[in-house]
Amino acid sequence: MSAVVVIGGGVDGLVAATRLARAGRAVVVVEQRREVGGVCAGGSFGGSFRHTGRWCDTVHFRPALAKELRLTECGLRFVPPADSLAVEADGPGIAWTSDSYKTERDLARRAAGDVDGLARLQAWVERTRPVIEALVDAPPTRLEGSAPLTPLVKQALGMRRMGARDMLELLQVGPAAAEDLLASYVQDPLLRAAMIAPSLLGTRMGPNAPHSAGIWLLYEALTGAYEVDGGPAGLVSALHVAAERAGVRFRLGAAARRVRVEAGAVVAVETSEGDLDSRAVLSAIGPRRTLLDLVDPMLLPSRVVREARALRVRGSWAVIHLGLSGPPQWRSRPGVAFGRVHVGASPTELDRAMDDANAGRLPEKPFLDVRVLPASCAPAGQAALTVQLSCVPYHLEGGWTAEARQRLLDRVLATLAEHAPHLPGQVVASEVLTPRDLEAELGLEGGHPLHGEIALDQLWALRPTPALAGYHTPIKGLFLGSSGTHPGVGRTGASGALAAKALLAGA
Amino acid sequence: MSRLGTTSAPWDAVIVGGGHNGLVCAALLAKAGKKVLVLERRERVGGATLTEEHYPGFRYTVASYVVSLLRPWLWRELDLARHGLQLIPLETSFSPYPDGRSLCRGPDPIATREEIGAFSRRDAEIYPTFGKSMGRLARFVKRFVDQTAPDPTSFRPRDLAQLVGHGRAFRELPDDEEALLTRLLTASATDFLRETFEADELIAPMSCSGIIGTCLGVSSPGTAYVLLHHYMGEIDGASRAWGLARGGNGAVADAIASSAQASGVTIRTSAAVDKILVERERAVGVVLVDGEEIRARTVVSGCEPRLTMLRMVGRDHLPSDYTAGLERYKNRGSSGKVNLSLDFLPEFTCRPGDGHLRGDIAIAPSTAYLEQAFAEAKAGRWSRRPYLNVVIPSLLDRTMAPPGKHVMSIFVQYAPYHLADGPSSWPQHRDAFRDDVLDTLQEYCPRLRDAILHAQVLSPWDLEQELGLTEGNIFHGELTLDQILFQRPVAGWARYKTPVRDLWMCASGTHPGGGVMGAPGGLCAREMLAAGAL
């Protein structure tokens, strides 16, 4: 039996490869870059600084997968999330530290009812968690064709077990606006902004857009209590070890050029470094690129091609790595170190920033998710930061010229200066990755970190498209398994795992 | 209308509000032998289905201006044709563009294909197929419009059977239409249309039907669904046709009122209800503003849910989660109306003549234009260059204006209820608002202002004050995924019942929602009779 070729060595590709190898299949991972990890791979910048991945979150990785793939034996370590801070223009901001009593006191001082509101909201999220986890850990029910709806009915019954009241609330919240949902529990706009902004990173919607509450809830319910030590690079390293131990072989620096098809079935993958015969291919790169670039569209039903073309993959996400001569000093909490800092005043401003991005403008007031990287990422005494920006347009008015990239950096530094006045003067190295750069460097179409916009019409049975949901393609032996497939919300690893399962069942 | 009946009558049902849904509900209850009283605050019935003469000889279809979704079963049961209701189909959809081009979509497929072909050959080819698919989906969705909302939490056999029935019907759709439907329920209007079409000149006017009555933009998720309503129009069974009522939309209310009275309904106008009387957690009647008390076995509100429950009933009588649900209910008015009496028909520079004006005219030149219009609304201003939907009823119905003269109905979006300086500032902005609307239209019809004899301006504030539309929302609550079916108006209370026993709701704030459908009123009456409520 020929080897299964996994195209793309990102998190989902590694998960899929390992699962396949453990099921006894010979597996080759083809990765166009010289290293695995894709958007989660660590790297160096500015000569002496390191980053731990372009995409920063590891809290969504499914714990059950970590267990199944025995990642802790491969060096994975879970740690509690770092202390974080939400800054504001003229005020103390909100700090989340291991001293939760202090955080509560701060919250209560800002808005009397918020501690209670937050607790009620969290309790409700807890109650929805089993329903959402069940949804995420199972392949989507195909709504089309004659496949039985039994799984759907089961899921519906699972929902009913929540009780009528919670179920109705869940059904109502799904299509609502995040701001409407959160505002009914929490008064403080700064708190709401910090809560909502990260969940909209893969969308083009603001917090007042319908359906944003559902997206927020998905992320919230999938957020684990721990993150990976060493960030995304730590996760990638463990996955890489696990894959190698399972016998997965790697072809690094080999870009997949074409999936060769004969009589409707996969026969080989052509790469820049030669061809690999194969009867089974799992593509863990974007579904749109897989179908439109790697496969001859003439071999696909016209509807599949039409839907793939219509798939929205434009990102609104950018990354800036900063090397500082010393640790950042936050004006409202001098001398205190934080691992994560949210910059963004209110949901209204977030909405405006997204409007700017959708109209092709740089946001006046960018929303920043700043990570202060471990000390090992910088020379002694210095500091490395990764800043994730939401609301950055892929199609910028006037194009992403060198001047525009500088303008983005300047705006980010000016924004940071409001909360850490010395920071711009500390910058000794920087790397700016616009959506275009992320596309060029990582092969992310549209610069989208999740290979397809997160929106209700591109989730679950509609992810990547209605005709393609469920990891199969019309080509025998070709499977899709990146986060462009269900579930796709965050780096869960579930897409790769479910795709591997589909391949094993079907091939 | 004269005052009939007496206050001492032992009513089976008293209906608060004589809008078209209240009248439909009254008529059906009376036909079942119940003694029914309708109380209307204004001097005439109709609510937002209203024709009025504000300038001698010129009749405005004041608020709602087209009829499309009036349920066929109500036509039959209420015998509306015999009571004088006549519908005139709208023939065309016309959109002019600032560069002097224009697009007219009409009943002739070959002409329409040529028109669209001028913008995109590909779109012209696909357009008829798309229309057919949408028509089939509209037929699927009609199942929901003509039935009480499903209850997904219920384990009762009747409810489970209903859910299974809907599931089966879904599976019977061809694959590509299932896909289209799921997208339709979840996507934004522009994303949905861009999947099929490429010409922005076509996408922009088509996408507008997705935003009418909501405070959302054409690229806001969830707006695609309302597009379907456009394909649901049915007049005498002919699908995909919107029409005008001869004599304006007031004629709809008059016909239903006439049918209701023929069945024995008593209608009192100039009878404004102040409070709904609740005793021992039951509705037992109403109190009018002049203090008169009218008792009845059941009370049915044909008014907007928040007005009904929070103002007329009062929080004291309501469970807190119901109140919270109502407060969360989005009712943001986003549109206004300008009605004009015209001395002559002002022609469009880009296309003289009137053949293309015998339908609706959309000022929606591009999606960027619509986005800009929405951005202003979000900032608490009306759009300086709004989306306009213009109808000239007098071209199709000579009874609306003197010979050679015309009336023009202009639907304007966005006119947000919540202006930056508060909704009550609308009266002082009314003229500036009107001027922006006229300026917008005048760019295409230079002689518009010369033709104007009289203008009536209705801001969302006016719609609230005059017609009781809370926040000026024309649908009694936005038609978004979280506010339809079993969630309209409050999750778990979508079957016309309320937490107050013997108090029912029958207007657009209940399933299946707004528009001149009559479905909420009709389904409410059915539910009441089935429940043996009176």
PDB file of N, CA, C and O in Angstrom, chain B residues 402-444:
ATOM      1  N   PRO B 402     -55.429  63.191  -9.007  1.00  0.00           N
ATOM      2  CA  PRO B 402     -56.218  63.731 -10.119  1.00  0.00           C
ATOM      3  C   PRO B 402     -55.543  63.402 -11.446  1.00  0.00           C
ATOM      4  O   PRO B 402     -54.340  63.152 -11.489  1.00  0.00           O
ATOM      5  N   PRO B 403     -56.306  63.438 -12.535  1.00  0.00           N
ATOM      6  CA  PRO B 403     -55.741  63.072 -13.834  1.00  0.00           C
ATOM      7  C   PRO B 403     -54.479  63.875 -14.153  1.00  0.00           C
ATOM      8  O   PRO B 403     -54.439  65.088 -13.936  1.00  0.00           O
ATOM      9  N   GLY B 404     -53.470  63.195 -14.643  1.00  0.00           N
ATOM     10  CA  GLY B 404     -52.223  63.859 -15.020  1.00  0.00           C
ATOM     11  C   GLY B 404     -51.304  64.157 -13.848  1.00  0.00           C
ATOM     12  O   GLY B 404     -50.156  64.520 -14.030  1.00  0.00           O
ATOM     13  N   LYS B 405     -51.835  64.040 -12.649  1.00  0.00           N
ATOM     14  CA  LYS B 405     -51.011  64.311 -11.458  1.00  0.00           C
ATOM     15  C   LYS B 405     -50.586  62.965 -10.843  1.00  0.00           C
ATOM     16  O   LYS B 405     -51.117  61.916 -11.193  1.00  0.00           O
ATOM     17  N   HIS B 406     -49.667  63.051  -9.892  1.00  0.00           N
ATOM     18  CA  HIS B 406     -49.160  61.804  -9.333  1.00  0.00           C
ATOM     19  C   HIS B 406     -48.881  61.881  -7.835  1.00  0.00           C
ATOM     20  O   HIS B 406     -48.692  62.967  -7.299  1.00  0.00           O
ATOM     21  N   VAL B 407     -48.886  60.715  -7.215  1.00  0.00           N
ATOM     22  CA  VAL B 407     -48.376  60.618  -5.848  1.00  0.00           C
ATOM     23  C   VAL B 407     -47.161  59.689  -5.881  1.00  0.00           C
ATOM     24  O   VAL B 407     -47.106  58.756  -6.670  1.00  0.00           O
ATOM     25  N   MET B 408     -46.211  60.004  -5.037  1.00  0.00           N
ATOM     26  CA  MET B 408     -44.991  59.210  -4.986  1.00  0.00           C
ATOM     27  C   MET B 408     -44.727  58.802  -3.542  1.00  0.00           C
ATOM     28  O   MET B 408     -44.825  59.626  -2.633  1.00  0.00           O
ATOM     29  N   SER B 409     -44.453  57.509  -3.351  1.00  0.00           N
ATOM     30  CA  SER B 409     -44.154  57.013  -2.011  1.00  0.00           C
ATOM     31  C   SER B 409     -42.663  56.692  -1.978  1.00  0.00           C
ATOM     32  O   SER B 409     -42.165  55.924  -2.798  1.00  0.00           O
ATOM     33  N   ILE B 410     -41.952  57.319  -1.048  1.00  0.00           N
ATOM     34  CA  ILE B 410     -40.505  57.090  -0.960  1.00  0.00           C
ATOM     35  C   ILE B 410     -40.177  56.468   0.396  1.00  0.00           C
ATOM     36  O   ILE B 410     -40.375  57.086   1.435  1.00  0.00           O
ATOM     37  N   PHE B 411     -39.711  55.231   0.354  1.00  0.00           N
ATOM     38  CA  PHE B 411     -39.238  54.561   1.563  1.00  0.00           C
ATOM     39  C   PHE B 411     -37.760  54.891   1.705  1.00  0.00           C
ATOM     40  O   PHE B 411     -37.009  54.742   0.746  1.00  0.00           O
ATOM     41  N   VAL B 412     -37.355  55.348   2.894  1.00  0.00           N
ATOM     42  CA  VAL B 412     -35.996  55.857   3.080  1.00  0.00           C
ATOM     43  C   VAL B 412     -35.270  55.071   4.174  1.00  0.00           C
ATOM     44  O   VAL B 412     -35.741  54.978   5.302  1.00  0.00           O
ATOM     45  N   GLN B 413     -34.127  54.532   3.828  1.00  0.00           N
ATOM     46  CA  GLN B 413     -33.292  53.866   4.819  1.00  0.00           C
ATOM     47  C   GLN B 413     -31.851  54.335   4.582  1.00  0.00           C
ATOM     48  O   GLN B 413     -31.423  54.354   3.420  1.00  0.00           O
ATOM     49  N   TYR B 414     -31.065  54.815   5.509  1.00  0.00           N
ATOM     50  CA  TYR B 414     -31.317  54.647   6.938  1.00  0.00           C
ATOM     51  C   TYR B 414     -31.770  55.955   7.567  1.00  0.00           C
ATOM     52  O   TYR B 414     -31.162  56.992   7.326  1.00  0.00           O
ATOM     53  N   ALA B 415     -32.797  55.842   8.355  1.00  0.00           N
ATOM     54  CA  ALA B 415     -33.215  56.937   9.191  1.00  0.00           C
ATOM     55  C   ALA B 415     -33.302  56.331  10.588  1.00  0.00           C
ATOM     56  O   ALA B 415     -34.353  55.828  10.989  1.00  0.00           O
ATOM     57  N   PRO B 416     -32.185  56.294  11.307  1.00  0.00           N
ATOM     58  CA  PRO B 416     -32.189  55.590  12.590  1.00  0.00           C
ATOM     59  C   PRO B 416     -33.040  56.305  13.627  1.00  0.00           C
ATOM     60  O   PRO B 416     -32.992  57.538  13.721  1.00  0.00           O
ATOM     61  N   TYR B 417     -33.808  55.547  14.348  1.00  0.00           N
ATOM     62  CA  TYR B 417     -34.619  56.109  15.439  1.00  0.00           C
ATOM     63  C   TYR B 417     -33.710  56.790  16.445  1.00  0.00           C
ATOM     64  O   TYR B 417     -33.970  57.903  16.887  1.00  0.00           O
ATOM     65  N   HIS B 418     -32.616  56.111  16.784  1.00  0.00           N
ATOM     66  CA  HIS B 418     -31.712  56.657  17.793  1.00  0.00           C
ATOM     67  C   HIS B 418     -30.710  57.609  17.146  1.00  0.00           C
ATOM     68  O   HIS B 418     -29.619  57.203  16.761  1.00  0.00           O
ATOM     69  N   LEU B 419     -31.111  58.848  17.002  1.00  0.00           N
ATOM     70  CA  LEU B 419     -30.181  59.858  16.510  1.00  0.00           C
ATOM     71  C   LEU B 419     -29.171  60.161  17.611  1.00  0.00           C
ATOM     72  O   LEU B 419     -29.444  59.937  18.794  1.00  0.00           O
ATOM     73  N   ALA B 420     -28.042  60.727  17.198  1.00  0.00           N
ATOM     74  CA  ALA B 420     -27.010  61.024  18.190  1.00  0.00           C
ATOM     75  C   ALA B 420     -27.556  61.945  19.287  1.00  0.00           C
ATOM     76  O   ALA B 420     -27.215  61.786  20.457  1.00  0.00           O
ATOM     77  N   ASP B 421     -28.444  62.875  18.911  1.00  0.00           N
ATOM     78  CA  ASP B 421     -29.005  63.740  19.959  1.00  0.00           C
ATOM     79  C   ASP B 421     -30.391  63.276  20.402  1.00  0.00           C
ATOM     80  O   ASP B 421     -31.223  64.098  20.791  1.00  0.00           O
ATOM     81  N   GLY B 422     -30.625  61.992  20.313  1.00  0.00           N
ATOM     82  CA  GLY B 422     -31.841  61.425  20.891  1.00  0.00           C
ATOM     83  C   GLY B 422     -33.003  61.367  19.906  1.00  0.00           C
ATOM     84  O   GLY B 422     -33.111  62.215  19.019  1.00  0.00           O
ATOM     85  N   PRO B 423     -33.865  60.363  20.071  1.00  0.00           N
ATOM     86  CA  PRO B 423     -34.967  60.186  19.122  1.00  0.00           C
ATOM     87  C   PRO B 423     -35.943  61.372  19.100  1.00  0.00           C
ATOM     88  O   PRO B 423     -36.488  61.703  18.059  1.00  0.00           O
ATOM     89  N   SER B 424     -36.089  62.040  20.254  1.00  0.00           N
ATOM     90  CA  SER B 424     -37.087  63.118  20.289  1.00  0.00           C
ATOM     91  C   SER B 424     -36.595  64.363  19.550  1.00  0.00           C
ATOM     92  O   SER B 424     -37.328  65.338  19.416  1.00  0.00           O
ATOM     93  N   SER B 425     -35.348  64.314  19.053  1.00  0.00           N
ATOM     94  CA  SER B 425     -34.880  65.455  18.264  1.00  0.00           C
ATOM     95  C   SER B 425     -35.322  65.351  16.806  1.00  0.00           C
ATOM     96  O   SER B 425     -35.086  66.258  16.017  1.00  0.00           O
ATOM     97  N   TRP B 426     -35.958  64.237  16.459  1.00  0.00           N
ATOM     98  CA  TRP B 426     -36.375  64.042  15.063  1.00  0.00           C
ATOM     99  C   TRP B 426     -37.238  65.184  14.527  1.00  0.00           C
ATOM    100  O   TRP B 426     -36.996  65.662  13.415  1.00  0.00           O
ATOM    101  N   PRO B 427     -38.257  65.646  15.282  1.00  0.00           N
ATOM    102  CA  PRO B 427     -39.094  66.711  14.705  1.00  0.00           C
ATOM    103  C   PRO B 427     -38.282  67.911  14.220  1.00  0.00           C
ATOM    104  O   PRO B 427     -38.563  68.469  13.164  1.00  0.00           O
ATOM    105  N   GLN B 428     -37.221  68.273  14.950  1.00  0.00           N
ATOM    106  CA  GLN B 428     -36.476  69.445  14.499  1.00  0.00           C
ATOM    107  C   GLN B 428     -35.563  69.149  13.307  1.00  0.00           C
ATOM    108  O   GLN B 428     -35.065  70.062  12.675  1.00  0.00           O
ATOM    109  N   HIS B 429     -35.357  67.870  13.024  1.00  0.00           N
ATOM    110  CA  HIS B 429     -34.507  67.515  11.877  1.00  0.00           C
ATOM    111  C   HIS B 429     -35.330  67.130  10.654  1.00  0.00           C
ATOM    112  O   HIS B 429     -34.773  66.811   9.615  1.00  0.00           O
ATOM    113  N   ARG B 430     -36.652  67.160  10.810  1.00  0.00           N
ATOM    114  CA  ARG B 430     -37.496  66.574   9.766  1.00  0.00           C
ATOM    115  C   ARG B 430     -37.246  67.220   8.402  1.00  0.00           C
ATOM    116  O   ARG B 430     -37.149  66.546   7.380  1.00  0.00           O
ATOM    117  N   ASP B 431     -37.123  68.556   8.378  1.00  0.00           N
ATOM    118  CA  ASP B 431     -36.952  69.241   7.097  1.00  0.00           C
ATOM    119  C   ASP B 431     -35.603  68.925   6.466  1.00  0.00           C
ATOM    120  O   ASP B 431     -35.507  68.702   5.251  1.00  0.00           O
ATOM    121  N   ALA B 432     -34.569  68.896   7.292  1.00  0.00           N
ATOM    122  CA  ALA B 432     -33.236  68.585   6.760  1.00  0.00           C
ATOM    123  C   ALA B 432     -33.226  67.164   6.207  1.00  0.00           C
ATOM    124  O   ALA B 432     -32.630  66.898   5.151  1.00  0.00           O
ATOM    125  N   PHE B 433     -33.901  66.270   6.905  1.00  0.00           N
ATOM    126  CA  PHE B 433     -34.009  64.882   6.458  1.00  0.00           C
ATOM    127  C   PHE B 433     -34.721  64.832   5.096  1.00  0.00           C
ATOM    128  O   PHE B 433     -34.235  64.215   4.142  1.00  0.00           O
ATOM    129  N   ARG B 434     -35.850  65.535   5.018  1.00  0.00           N
ATOM    130  CA  ARG B 434     -36.604  65.559   3.751  1.00  0.00           C
ATOM    131  C   ARG B 434     -35.719  66.089   2.621  1.00  0.00           C
ATOM    132  O   ARG B 434     -35.681  65.532   1.527  1.00  0.00           O
ATOM    133  N   ASP B 435     -34.972  67.163   2.915  1.00  0.00           N
ATOM    134  CA  ASP B 435     -34.129  67.751   1.875  1.00  0.00           C
ATOM    135  C   ASP B 435     -33.071  66.773   1.379  1.00  0.00           C
ATOM    136  O   ASP B 435     -32.788  66.710   0.181  1.00  0.00           O
ATOM    137  N   ASP B 436     -32.489  66.008   2.298  1.00  0.00           N
ATOM    138  CA  ASP B 436     -31.500  65.020   1.857  1.00  0.00           C
ATOM    139  C   ASP B 436     -32.135  63.962   0.965  1.00  0.00           C
ATOM    140  O   ASP B 436     -31.529  63.509  -0.005  1.00  0.00           O
ATOM    141  N   VAL B 437     -33.341  63.571   1.325  1.00  0.00           N
ATOM    142  CA  VAL B 437     -34.037  62.566   0.509  1.00  0.00           C
ATOM    143  C   VAL B 437     -34.308  63.135  -0.877  1.00  0.00           C
ATOM    144  O   VAL B 437     -34.041  62.497  -1.907  1.00  0.00           O
ATOM    145  N   LEU B 438     -34.819  64.372  -0.914  1.00  0.00           N
ATOM    146  CA  LEU B 438     -35.141  64.967  -2.213  1.00  0.00           C
ATOM    147  C   LEU B 438     -33.873  65.219  -3.027  1.00  0.00           C
ATOM    148  O   LEU B 438     -33.851  64.983  -4.229  1.00  0.00           O
ATOM    149  N   ASP B 439     -32.805  65.660  -2.366  1.00  0.00           N
ATOM    150  CA  ASP B 439     -31.533  65.859  -3.078  1.00  0.00           C
ATOM    151  C   ASP B 439     -31.061  64.561  -3.710  1.00  0.00           C
ATOM    152  O   ASP B 439     -30.574  64.540  -4.836  1.00  0.00           O
ATOM    153  N   THR B 440     -31.187  63.485  -2.948  1.00  0.00           N
ATOM    154  CA  THR B 440     -30.752  62.181  -3.448  1.00  0.00           C
ATOM    155  C   THR B 440     -31.503  61.826  -4.722  1.00  0.00           C
ATOM    156  O   THR B 440     -30.906  61.431  -5.727  1.00  0.00           O
ATOM    157  N   LEU B 441     -32.803  61.994  -4.679  1.00  0.00           N
ATOM    158  CA  LEU B 441     -33.620  61.604  -5.828  1.00  0.00           C
ATOM    159  C   LEU B 441     -33.450  62.594  -6.981  1.00  0.00           C
ATOM    160  O   LEU B 441     -33.463  62.215  -8.151  1.00  0.00           O
ATOM    161  N   GLN B 442     -33.268  63.838  -6.611  1.00  0.00           N
ATOM    162  CA  GLN B 442     -33.166  64.877  -7.638  1.00  0.00           C
ATOM    163  C   GLN B 442     -31.926  64.691  -8.522  1.00  0.00           C
ATOM    164  O   GLN B 442     -31.910  65.137  -9.657  1.00  0.00           O
ATOM    165  N   GLU B 443     -30.908  64.013  -7.985  1.00  0.00           N
ATOM    166  CA  GLU B 443     -29.734  63.746  -8.817  1.00  0.00           C
ATOM    167  C   GLU B 443     -30.111  62.927 -10.045  1.00  0.00           C
ATOM    168  O   GLU B 443     -29.423  62.963 -11.056  1.00  0.00           O
ATOM    169  N   TYR B 444     -31.185  62.186  -9.925  1.00  0.00           N
ATOM    170  CA  TYR B 444     -31.621  61.349 -11.050  1.00  0.00           C
ATOM    171  C   TYR B 444     -32.815  61.964 -11.780  1.00  0.00           C
ATOM    172  O   TYR B 444     -33.031  61.692 -12.943  1.00  0.00           O
TER     173      TYR B 444
END
